[in-house]
Coordinates of C-alpha atoms and ligand atoms in Angstrom, one line a residue:
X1 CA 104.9 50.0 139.9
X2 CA 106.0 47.2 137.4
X3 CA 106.1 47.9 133.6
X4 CA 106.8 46.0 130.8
X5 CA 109.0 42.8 132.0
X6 CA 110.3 42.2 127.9
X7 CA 110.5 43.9 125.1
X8 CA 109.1 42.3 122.2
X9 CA 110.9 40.6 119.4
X10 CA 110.3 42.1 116.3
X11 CA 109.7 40.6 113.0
X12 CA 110.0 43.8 110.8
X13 CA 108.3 46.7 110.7
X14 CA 105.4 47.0 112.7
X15 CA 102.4 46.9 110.7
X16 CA 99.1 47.9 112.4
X17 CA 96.7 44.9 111.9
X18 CA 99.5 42.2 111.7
X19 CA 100.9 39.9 114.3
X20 CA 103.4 40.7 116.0
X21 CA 105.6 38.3 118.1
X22 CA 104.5 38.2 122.0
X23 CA 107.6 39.0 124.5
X24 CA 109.5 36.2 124.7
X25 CA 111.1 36.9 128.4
X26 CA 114.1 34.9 129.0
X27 CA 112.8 31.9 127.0
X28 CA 114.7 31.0 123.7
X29 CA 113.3 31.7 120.5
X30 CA 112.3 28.0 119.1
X31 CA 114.6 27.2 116.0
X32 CA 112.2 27.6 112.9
X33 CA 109.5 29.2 114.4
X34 CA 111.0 32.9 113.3
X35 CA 108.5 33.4 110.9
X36 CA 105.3 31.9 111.9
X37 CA 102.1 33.4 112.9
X38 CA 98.7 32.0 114.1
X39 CA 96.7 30.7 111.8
X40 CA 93.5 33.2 111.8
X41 CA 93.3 37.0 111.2
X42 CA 94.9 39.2 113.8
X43 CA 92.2 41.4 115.9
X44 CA 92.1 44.4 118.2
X45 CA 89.0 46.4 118.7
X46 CA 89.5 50.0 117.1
X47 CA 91.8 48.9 114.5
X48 CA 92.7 51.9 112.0
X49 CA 90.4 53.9 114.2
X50 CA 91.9 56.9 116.1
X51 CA 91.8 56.2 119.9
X52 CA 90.9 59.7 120.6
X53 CA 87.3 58.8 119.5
X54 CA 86.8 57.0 121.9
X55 CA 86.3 57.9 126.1
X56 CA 88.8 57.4 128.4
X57 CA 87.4 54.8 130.6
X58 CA 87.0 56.1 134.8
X59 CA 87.4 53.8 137.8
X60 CA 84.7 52.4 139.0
X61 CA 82.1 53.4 140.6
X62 CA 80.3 51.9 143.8
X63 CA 76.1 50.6 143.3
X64 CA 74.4 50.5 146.6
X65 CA 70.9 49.0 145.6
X66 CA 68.1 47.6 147.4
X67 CA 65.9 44.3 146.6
X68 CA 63.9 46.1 143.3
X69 CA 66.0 48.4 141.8
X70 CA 67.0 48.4 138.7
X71 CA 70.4 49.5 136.8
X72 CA 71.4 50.5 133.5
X73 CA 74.8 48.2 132.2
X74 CA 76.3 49.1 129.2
X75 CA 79.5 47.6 127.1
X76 CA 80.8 50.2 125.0
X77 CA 84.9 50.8 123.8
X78 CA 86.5 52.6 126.0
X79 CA 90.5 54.5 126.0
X80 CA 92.5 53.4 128.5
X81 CA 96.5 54.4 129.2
X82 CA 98.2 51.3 130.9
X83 CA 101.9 50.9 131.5
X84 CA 102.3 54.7 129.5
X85 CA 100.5 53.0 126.1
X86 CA 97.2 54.3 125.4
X87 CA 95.3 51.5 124.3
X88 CA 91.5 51.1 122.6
X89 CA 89.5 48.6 125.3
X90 CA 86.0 47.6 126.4
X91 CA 84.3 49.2 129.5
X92 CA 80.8 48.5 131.5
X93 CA 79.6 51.8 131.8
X94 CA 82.9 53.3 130.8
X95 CA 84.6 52.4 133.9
X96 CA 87.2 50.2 135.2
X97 CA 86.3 47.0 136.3
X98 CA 82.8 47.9 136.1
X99 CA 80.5 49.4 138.9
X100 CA 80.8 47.4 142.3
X101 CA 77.5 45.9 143.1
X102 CA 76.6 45.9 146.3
X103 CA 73.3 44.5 147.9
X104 CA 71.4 42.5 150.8
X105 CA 71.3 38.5 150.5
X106 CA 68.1 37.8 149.4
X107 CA 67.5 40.8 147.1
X108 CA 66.7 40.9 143.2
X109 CA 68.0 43.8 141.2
X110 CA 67.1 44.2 137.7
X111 CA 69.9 45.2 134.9
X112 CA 69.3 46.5 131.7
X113 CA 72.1 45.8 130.0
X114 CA 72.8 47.5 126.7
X115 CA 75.9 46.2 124.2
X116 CA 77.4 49.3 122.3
X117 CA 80.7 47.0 121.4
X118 CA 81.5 45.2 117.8
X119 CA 81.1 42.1 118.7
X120 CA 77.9 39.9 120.3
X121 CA 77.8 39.6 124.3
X122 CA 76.1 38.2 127.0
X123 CA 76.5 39.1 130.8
X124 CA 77.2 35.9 133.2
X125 CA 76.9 36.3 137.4
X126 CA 79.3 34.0 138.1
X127 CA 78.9 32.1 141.0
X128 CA 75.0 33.2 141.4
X129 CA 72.5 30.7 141.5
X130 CA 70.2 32.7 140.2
X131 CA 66.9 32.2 137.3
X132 CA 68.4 29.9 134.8
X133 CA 66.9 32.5 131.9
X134 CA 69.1 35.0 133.4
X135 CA 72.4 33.3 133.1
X136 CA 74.0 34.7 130.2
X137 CA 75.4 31.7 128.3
X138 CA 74.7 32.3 124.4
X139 CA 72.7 29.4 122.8
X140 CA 71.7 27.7 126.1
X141 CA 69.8 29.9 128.1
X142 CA 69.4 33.3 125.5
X143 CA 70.5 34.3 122.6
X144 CA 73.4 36.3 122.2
X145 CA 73.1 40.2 122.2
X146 CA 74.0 41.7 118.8
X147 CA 75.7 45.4 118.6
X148 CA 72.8 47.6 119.5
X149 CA 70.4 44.7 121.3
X150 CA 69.5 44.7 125.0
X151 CA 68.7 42.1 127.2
X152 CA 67.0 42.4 130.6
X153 CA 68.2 40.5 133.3
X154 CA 66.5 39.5 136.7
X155 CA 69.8 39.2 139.3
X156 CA 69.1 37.5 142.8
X157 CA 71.3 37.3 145.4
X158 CA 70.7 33.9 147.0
X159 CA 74.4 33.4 148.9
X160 CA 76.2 36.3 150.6
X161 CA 79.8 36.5 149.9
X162 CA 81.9 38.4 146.4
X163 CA 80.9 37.2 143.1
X164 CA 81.8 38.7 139.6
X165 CA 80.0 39.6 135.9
X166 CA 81.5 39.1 132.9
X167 CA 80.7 38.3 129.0
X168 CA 80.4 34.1 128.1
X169 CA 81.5 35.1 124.2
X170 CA 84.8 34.9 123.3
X171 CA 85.9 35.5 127.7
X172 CA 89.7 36.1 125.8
X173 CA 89.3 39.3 124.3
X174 CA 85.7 40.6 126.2
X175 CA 87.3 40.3 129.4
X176 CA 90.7 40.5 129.0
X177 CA 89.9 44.2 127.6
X178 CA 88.0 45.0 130.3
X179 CA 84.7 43.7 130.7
X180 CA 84.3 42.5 134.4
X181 CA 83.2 43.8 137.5
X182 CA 82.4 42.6 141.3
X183 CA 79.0 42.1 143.2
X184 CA 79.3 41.8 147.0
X185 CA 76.7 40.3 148.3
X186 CA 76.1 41.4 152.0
X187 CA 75.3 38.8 154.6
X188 CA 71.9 39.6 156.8
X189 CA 74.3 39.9 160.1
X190 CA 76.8 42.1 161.3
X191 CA 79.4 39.4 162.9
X192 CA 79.1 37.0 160.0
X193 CA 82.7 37.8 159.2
X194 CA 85.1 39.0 162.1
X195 CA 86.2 42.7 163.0
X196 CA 88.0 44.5 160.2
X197 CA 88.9 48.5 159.9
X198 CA 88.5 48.4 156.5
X199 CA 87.1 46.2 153.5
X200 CA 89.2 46.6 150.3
X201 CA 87.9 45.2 146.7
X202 CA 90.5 43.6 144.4
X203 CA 91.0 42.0 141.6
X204 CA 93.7 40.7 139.9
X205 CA 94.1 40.5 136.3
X206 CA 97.5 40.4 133.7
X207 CA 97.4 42.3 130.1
X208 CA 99.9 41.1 127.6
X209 CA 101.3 43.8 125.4
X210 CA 104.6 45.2 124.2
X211 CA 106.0 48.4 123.6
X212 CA 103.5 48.8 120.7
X213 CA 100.5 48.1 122.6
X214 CA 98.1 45.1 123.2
X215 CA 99.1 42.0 121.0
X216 CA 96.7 40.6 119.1
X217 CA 94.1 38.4 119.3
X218 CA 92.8 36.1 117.2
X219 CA 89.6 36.9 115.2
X220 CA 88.0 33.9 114.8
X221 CA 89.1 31.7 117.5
X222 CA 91.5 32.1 120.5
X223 CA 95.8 32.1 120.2
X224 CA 97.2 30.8 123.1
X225 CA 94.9 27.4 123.3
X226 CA 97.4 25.7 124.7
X227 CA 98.4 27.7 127.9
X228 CA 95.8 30.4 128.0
X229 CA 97.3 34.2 127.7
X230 CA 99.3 34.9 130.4
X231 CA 99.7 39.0 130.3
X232 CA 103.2 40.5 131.4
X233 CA 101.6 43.9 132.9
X234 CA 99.7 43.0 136.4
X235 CA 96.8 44.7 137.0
X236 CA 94.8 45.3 140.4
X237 CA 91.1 46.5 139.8
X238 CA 92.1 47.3 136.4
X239 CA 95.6 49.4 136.8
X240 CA 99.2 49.0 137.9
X241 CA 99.4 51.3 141.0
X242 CA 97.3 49.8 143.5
X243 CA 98.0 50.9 146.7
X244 CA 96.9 51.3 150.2
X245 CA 97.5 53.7 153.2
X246 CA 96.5 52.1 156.7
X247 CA 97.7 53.0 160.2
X248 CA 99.8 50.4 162.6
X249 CA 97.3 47.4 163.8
X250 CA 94.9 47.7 160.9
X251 CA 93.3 44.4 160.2
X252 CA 92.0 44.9 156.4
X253 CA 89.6 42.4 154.9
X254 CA 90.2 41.7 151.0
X255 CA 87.8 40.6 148.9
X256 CA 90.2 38.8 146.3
X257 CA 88.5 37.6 142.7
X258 CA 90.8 36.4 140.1
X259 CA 89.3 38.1 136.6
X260 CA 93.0 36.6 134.3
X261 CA 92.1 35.1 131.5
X262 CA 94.7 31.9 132.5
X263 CA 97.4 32.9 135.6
X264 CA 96.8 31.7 138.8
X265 CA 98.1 33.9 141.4
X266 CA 100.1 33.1 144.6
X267 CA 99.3 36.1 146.5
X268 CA 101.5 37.1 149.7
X269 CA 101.2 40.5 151.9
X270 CA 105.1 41.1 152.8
X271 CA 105.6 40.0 156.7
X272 CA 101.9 40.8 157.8
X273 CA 99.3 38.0 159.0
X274 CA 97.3 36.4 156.9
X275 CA 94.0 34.7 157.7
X276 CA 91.9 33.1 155.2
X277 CA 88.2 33.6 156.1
X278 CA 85.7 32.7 153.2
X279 CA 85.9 31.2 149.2
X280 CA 83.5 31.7 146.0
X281 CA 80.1 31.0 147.8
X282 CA 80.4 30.6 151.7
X283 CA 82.7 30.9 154.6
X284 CA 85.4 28.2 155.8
X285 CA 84.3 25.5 158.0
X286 CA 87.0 27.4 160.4
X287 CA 89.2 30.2 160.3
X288 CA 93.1 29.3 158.9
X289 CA 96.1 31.2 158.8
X290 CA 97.6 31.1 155.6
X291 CA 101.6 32.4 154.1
X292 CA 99.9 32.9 150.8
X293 CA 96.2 32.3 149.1
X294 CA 96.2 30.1 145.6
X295 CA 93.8 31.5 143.5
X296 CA 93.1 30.1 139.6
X297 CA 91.2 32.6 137.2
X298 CA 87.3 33.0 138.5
X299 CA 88.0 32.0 142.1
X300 CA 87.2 34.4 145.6
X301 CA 88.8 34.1 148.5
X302 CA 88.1 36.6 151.8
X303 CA 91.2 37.1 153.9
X304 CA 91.9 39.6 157.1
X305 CA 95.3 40.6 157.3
X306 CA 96.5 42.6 159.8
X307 CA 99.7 45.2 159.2
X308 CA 101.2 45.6 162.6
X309 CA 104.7 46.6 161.6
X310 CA 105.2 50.2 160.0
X311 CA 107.0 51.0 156.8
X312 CA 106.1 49.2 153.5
X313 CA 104.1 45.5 153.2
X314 CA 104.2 44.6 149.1
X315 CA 101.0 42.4 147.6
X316 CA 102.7 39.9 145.2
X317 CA 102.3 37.5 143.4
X318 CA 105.0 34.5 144.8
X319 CA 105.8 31.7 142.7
X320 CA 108.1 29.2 141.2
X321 CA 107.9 29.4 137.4
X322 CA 109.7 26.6 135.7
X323 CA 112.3 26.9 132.6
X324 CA 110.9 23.6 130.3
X325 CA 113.9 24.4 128.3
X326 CA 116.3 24.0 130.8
X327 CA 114.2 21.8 133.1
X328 CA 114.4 24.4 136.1
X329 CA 112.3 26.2 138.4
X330 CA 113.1 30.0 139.5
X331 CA 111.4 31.8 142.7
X332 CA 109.7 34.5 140.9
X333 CA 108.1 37.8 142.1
X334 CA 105.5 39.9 140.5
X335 CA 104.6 43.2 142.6
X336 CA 100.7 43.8 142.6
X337 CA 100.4 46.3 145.2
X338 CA 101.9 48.4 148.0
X339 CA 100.3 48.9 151.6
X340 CA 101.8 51.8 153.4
X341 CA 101.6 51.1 157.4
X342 CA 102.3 54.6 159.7
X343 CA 103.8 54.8 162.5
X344 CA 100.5 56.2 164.3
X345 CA 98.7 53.6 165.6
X346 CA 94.8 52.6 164.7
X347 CA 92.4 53.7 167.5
X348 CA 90.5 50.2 167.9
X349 CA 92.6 47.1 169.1
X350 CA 91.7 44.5 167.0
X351 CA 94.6 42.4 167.6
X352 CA 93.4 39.8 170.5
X353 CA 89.9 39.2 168.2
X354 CA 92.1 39.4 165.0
X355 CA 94.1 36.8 166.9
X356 CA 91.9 34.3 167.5
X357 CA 90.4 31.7 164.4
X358 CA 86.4 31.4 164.6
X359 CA 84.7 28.1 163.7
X360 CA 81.5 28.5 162.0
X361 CA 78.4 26.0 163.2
X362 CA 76.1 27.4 160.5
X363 CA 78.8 26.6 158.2
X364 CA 79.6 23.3 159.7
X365 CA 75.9 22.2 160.4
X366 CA 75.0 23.7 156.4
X367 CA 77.8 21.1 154.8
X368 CA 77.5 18.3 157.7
X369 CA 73.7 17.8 156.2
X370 CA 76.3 16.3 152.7
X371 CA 79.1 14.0 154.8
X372 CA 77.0 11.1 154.3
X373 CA 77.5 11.6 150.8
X374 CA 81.1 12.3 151.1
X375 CA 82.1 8.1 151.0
X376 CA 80.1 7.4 148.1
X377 CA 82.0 6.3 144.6
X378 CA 81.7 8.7 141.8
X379 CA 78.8 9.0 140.2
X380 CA 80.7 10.8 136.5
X381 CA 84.4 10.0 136.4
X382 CA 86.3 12.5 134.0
X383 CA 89.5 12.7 132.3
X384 CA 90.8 16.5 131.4
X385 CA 93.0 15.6 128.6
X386 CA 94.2 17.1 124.9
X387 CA 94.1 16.8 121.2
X388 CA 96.1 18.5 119.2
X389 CA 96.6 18.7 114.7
X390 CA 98.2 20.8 112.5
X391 CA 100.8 22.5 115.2
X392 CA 103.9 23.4 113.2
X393 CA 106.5 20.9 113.5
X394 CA 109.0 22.3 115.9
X395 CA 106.0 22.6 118.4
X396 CA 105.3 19.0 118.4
X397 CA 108.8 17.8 118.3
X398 CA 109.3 20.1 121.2
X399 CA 106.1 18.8 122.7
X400 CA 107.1 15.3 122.4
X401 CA 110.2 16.1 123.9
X402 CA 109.1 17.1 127.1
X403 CA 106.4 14.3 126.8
X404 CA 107.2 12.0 130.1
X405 CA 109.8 14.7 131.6
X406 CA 108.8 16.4 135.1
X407 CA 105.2 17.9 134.7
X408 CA 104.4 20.9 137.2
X409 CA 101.1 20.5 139.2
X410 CA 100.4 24.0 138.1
X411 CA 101.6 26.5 135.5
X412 CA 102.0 30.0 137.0
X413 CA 103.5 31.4 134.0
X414 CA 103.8 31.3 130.4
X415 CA 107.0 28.6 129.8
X416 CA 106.6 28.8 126.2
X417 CA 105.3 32.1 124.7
X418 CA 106.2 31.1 121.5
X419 CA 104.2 27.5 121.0
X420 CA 101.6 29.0 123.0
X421 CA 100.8 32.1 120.8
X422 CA 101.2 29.7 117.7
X423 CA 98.4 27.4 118.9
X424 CA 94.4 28.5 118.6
X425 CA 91.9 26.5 119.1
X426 CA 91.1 25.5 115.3
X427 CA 94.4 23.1 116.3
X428 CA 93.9 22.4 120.4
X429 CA 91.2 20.7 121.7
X430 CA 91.1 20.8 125.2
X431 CA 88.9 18.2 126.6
X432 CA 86.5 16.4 129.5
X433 CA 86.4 12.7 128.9
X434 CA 83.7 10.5 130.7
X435 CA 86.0 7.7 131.2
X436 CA 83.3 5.0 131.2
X437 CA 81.0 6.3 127.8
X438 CA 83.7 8.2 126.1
X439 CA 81.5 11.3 125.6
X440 CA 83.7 14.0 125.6
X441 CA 82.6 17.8 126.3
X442 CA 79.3 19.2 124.7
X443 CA 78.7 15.1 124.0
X444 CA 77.6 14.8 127.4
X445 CA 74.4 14.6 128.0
X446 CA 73.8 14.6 132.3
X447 CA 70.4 14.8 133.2
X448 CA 69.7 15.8 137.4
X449 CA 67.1 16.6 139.3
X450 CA 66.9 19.4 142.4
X451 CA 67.7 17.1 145.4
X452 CA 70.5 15.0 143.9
X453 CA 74.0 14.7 145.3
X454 CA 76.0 14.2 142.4
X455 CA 80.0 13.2 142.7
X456 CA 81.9 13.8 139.8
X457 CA 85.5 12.9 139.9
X458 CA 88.0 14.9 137.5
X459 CA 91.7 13.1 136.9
X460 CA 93.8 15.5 134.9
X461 CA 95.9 13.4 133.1
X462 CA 99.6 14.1 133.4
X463 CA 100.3 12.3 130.6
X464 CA 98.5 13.9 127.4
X465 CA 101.2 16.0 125.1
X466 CA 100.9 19.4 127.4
X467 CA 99.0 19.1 130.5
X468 CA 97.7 22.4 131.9
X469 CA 95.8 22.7 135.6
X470 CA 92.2 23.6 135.1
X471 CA 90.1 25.6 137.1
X472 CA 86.7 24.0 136.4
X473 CA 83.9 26.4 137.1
X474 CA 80.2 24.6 137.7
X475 CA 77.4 27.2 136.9
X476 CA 73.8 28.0 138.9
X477 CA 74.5 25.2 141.7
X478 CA 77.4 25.0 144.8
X479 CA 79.5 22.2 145.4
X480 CA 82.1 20.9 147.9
X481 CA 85.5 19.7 146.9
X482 CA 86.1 16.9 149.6
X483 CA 88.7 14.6 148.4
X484 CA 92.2 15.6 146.7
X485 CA 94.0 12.8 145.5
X486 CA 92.1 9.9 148.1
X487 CA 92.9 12.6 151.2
X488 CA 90.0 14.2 152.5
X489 CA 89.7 17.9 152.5
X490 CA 89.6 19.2 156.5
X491 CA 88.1 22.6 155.8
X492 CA 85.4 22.6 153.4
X493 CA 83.8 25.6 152.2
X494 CA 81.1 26.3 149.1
X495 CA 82.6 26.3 145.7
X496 CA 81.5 27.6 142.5
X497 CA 85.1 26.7 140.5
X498 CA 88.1 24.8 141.9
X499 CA 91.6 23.9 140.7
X500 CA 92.4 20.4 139.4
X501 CA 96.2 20.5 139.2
X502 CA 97.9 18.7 136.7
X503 CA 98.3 15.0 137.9
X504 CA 95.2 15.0 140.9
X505 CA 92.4 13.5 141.2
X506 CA 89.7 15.8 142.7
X507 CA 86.3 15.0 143.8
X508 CA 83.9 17.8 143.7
X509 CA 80.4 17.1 145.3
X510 CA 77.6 19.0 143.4
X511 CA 74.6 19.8 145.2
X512 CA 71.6 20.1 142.8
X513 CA 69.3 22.9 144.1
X514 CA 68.5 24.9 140.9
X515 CA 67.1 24.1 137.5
X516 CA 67.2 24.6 134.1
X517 CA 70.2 24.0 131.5
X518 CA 73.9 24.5 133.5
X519 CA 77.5 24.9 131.6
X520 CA 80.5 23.1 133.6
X521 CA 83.8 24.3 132.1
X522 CA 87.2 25.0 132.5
X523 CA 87.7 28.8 133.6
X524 CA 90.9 29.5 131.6
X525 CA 89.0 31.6 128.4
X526 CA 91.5 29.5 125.3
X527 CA 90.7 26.7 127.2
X528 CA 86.4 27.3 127.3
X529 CA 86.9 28.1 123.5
X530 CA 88.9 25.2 123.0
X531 CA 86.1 23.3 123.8
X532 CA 86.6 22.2 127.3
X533 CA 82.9 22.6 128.3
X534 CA 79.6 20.5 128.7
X535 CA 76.2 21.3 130.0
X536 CA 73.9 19.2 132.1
X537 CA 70.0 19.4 132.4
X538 CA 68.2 19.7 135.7
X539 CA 64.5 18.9 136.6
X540 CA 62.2 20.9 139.1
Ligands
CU1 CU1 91.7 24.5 131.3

């Protein structure tokens, strides 16, 4: 499997506790930038402390529960060894991702979560639309748990589908280093997804580090705040040798969640068919063959794929990056995972079902009850744009530069490792503009009540200094994304966090079923920290 792409660049001796300059991959070094560093105190958990202290962290392990039980959770620093580095990170229960959930729509489990790291923490279910006291954002609906606290929370399954846990304080080191893990929500009957042989978890995640180990991360507020932190090392359920044995004619359903702190992925499975089945909260309208499935950091997506041809099928991720220096775009290939297809061929034909694309009249008859609502103007009009001061001066000549050249609809990797390490978030504001009051993030004050229909309407605005996609993630409610640019979406499905790519317009209607006090925010972790959030206020 893949190692390091780039060695680092170094700027002297390695010192342990002091930046160090991120890979730079092909890109240039930016004229008199050589000896900057961000502007906050390096951090790494473990610092000065011997690694061997700590455990080495285990895969995960798999949680069948019932509606009732209850489970212990607990964040403690963990050891792992990725790409032959042994490294100090963070673990839920010592494991990697932590334990797989599994249980019944409908059910309640109870998780007593203990936090054993440095740092304060909170666990969010993210996409649940669960008890707003149980939702894990610091400040809004609990209080943050200190080093040594607990917290008890009530988790209840209301959608079927694959959701995913993680911290909501500082998202760019907690879950970068390790704290996330899956809940897969089973769906009362047997046929609500089509025949499979197999069900595989997996997520996808990138680590950035060099030949040294992790790079740093900024104590007090994120690096990166510009792009987010694209890692160089891919990681599949926490490791860089994923892979999968399956006989000829298998049909394997992934259950994909994107845990990276920034990177969308373009995900491909070699020459084998690929049907797209379900997102973050429901099923499709209908079934859809797909070459490749988009998914932006916190999104799901369910596909079936069936390997009918022996030998080797790779899981990669398929993109065109783009050279800002030279004003080019490259196909690029990063391997995630091999599937290993025998010549002997599975016992059950699945082929003819496999082959065949099911509509879904719950589905259709569940979001039809909404098209009425589908024509009507926006209720909240947004802008996703950017403020930026203090940037050294080579970064906003640079940025100037490029101002009005080509903008990509999406990043899918890091262009400019250098600007982007250089920039926290004490200089970045990323933020969400209501463009008829002006209020911009945490200034917004939305007040709904359970039963509204509310369409907001996000522009990201291709024209601010460095325009990013955002993947804007809506908390404790579901919503439809029904209009892309004035074209209407043909196959809607429930969404808990969609893409606005650089340039769009995208209309996201928000079904209000669920009260209390709800966080809207963009999913990339610099980005959250750089302020692009608000919360909105719903009445019983
Ligand atoms: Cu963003």
């Amino acid at each position: 499997m893949q190692g390091m792409q780039h060695e680092g660049h170094m700027m002297g001796p390695v010192e342990e506790g002091a930046w160090r300059m991120p890979p730079m991959g092909d890109m240039p070094m930016m004229p008199g930038l050589e000896m900057a560093v961000p502007p906050d105190d390096p951090y790494l958990p473990g610092a000065g402390m011997d690694p061997e202290m700590f455990p080495m962290a285990r895969p995960n392990e798999v949680l069948d529960l019932e509606d009732g039980d209850e489970i212990d959770l607990k964040a403690t620093l963990v050891r792992r060894n990725i790409s032959g580095k042994t490294h100090v990170m963070y673990g839920y229960n010592g494991q990697y991702p932590g334990p797989l959930i599994r249980a019944p729509q409908g059910s309640t489990i109870v998780v007593n979560f203990s936090n054993d790291i440095e740092m304060p923490t909170t666990v969010h279910w993210h996409g649940l639309r669960l008890d707003n006291r149980f939702d894990g954002v610091p400040d809004v609906t609990q209080p943050a748990v200190n080093p040594g606290e607990t917290f008890r929370y009530e988790v209840h399954f209301r959608d079927s589908g694959i959701y995913w846990y993680h911290p909501h304080v500082r998202e760019d080191i907690q879950q970068d280093l390790g704290l996330y893990g899956n809940m897969m929500v089973a769906p009362p009957n047997d046929d609500y997804y089509g025949p499979a042989h197999r069900e595989e978890v997996v997520i996808l995640d990138d680590i950035l580090m060099d030949e040294h180990g992790l790079m740093h991360f900024g104590a007090s507020t994120p690096t990166h705040a510009l792009m987010g932190r694209f890692g160089n090392v891919m990681l599949v359920n926490g490791a860089t040798d994923y892979n999968l044995e399956v006989k000829r004619g298998e049909v394997v359903r992934f259950f994909l969640t994107n845990v990276a702190n920034s990177r969308t992925f373009n995900v491909t499975f070699g020459n084998a068919k690929v049907k797209v089945v379900a997102s973050d909260v429901s099923k499709f309208e209908r079934e859809q063959w797909v070459r490749s499935v988009v998914i932006a950091p916190a999104e799901r997506y369910v596909v079936d794929v069936l390997f009918d041809q022996p030998g080797e099928a790779l899981i990669e991720n398929t993109i065109q990056a783009i050279d800002h220096f030279r004003g080019e775009f490259f196909p690029h290939v990063d391997l995630l995972g091999r599937v290993f297809v025998a010549e002997q061929v599975v016992d059950e034909d699945l082929s003819e079902r496999f082959g065949g694309l099911r509509e879904h009249d719950d589905v259709q008859a569940d979001i039809g009850a909404y098209r009425e609502y589908f024509g009507k103007a926006a209720d909240i009009e947004l802008e996703a744009t950017l403020r930026i001061k203090d940037l050294p001066l080579p970064i906003v000549l640079s940025m100037e530069f490029e101002k009005g050249l080509y903008v990509p609809p999406m990043e899918w990797n890091d262009t400019m490792p250098m600007m982007n390490w250089l920039s926290t978030g004490k200089q970045v504001t990323w933020i969400l503009r209501d463009r008829t009051t002006g209020a911009e993030n945490m200034e917004n004050q939305w007040s709904f009540k359970v039963g509204d229909v509310v369409k907001i309407r996000i522009f990201n605005d291709p024209e601010t200094i460095h325009p990013m996609n955002h993947p804007v993630h809506i908390h404790g409610q579901r919503f439809l994304v029904t209009e892309i640019d004035g074209v209407e979406n043909p196959n809607l499905v429930w969404k808990d966090t969609a893409i606005v790519p650089v340039g769009s317009t995208v209309d996201f209607l928000l079904e209000i079923t669920n009260p209390g006090d709800w966080m809207m925010h963009c999913h990339i972790a610099e980005h959250l920290h750089a302020g692009m959030m608000l919360s909105f206020h719903v009445d019983e």
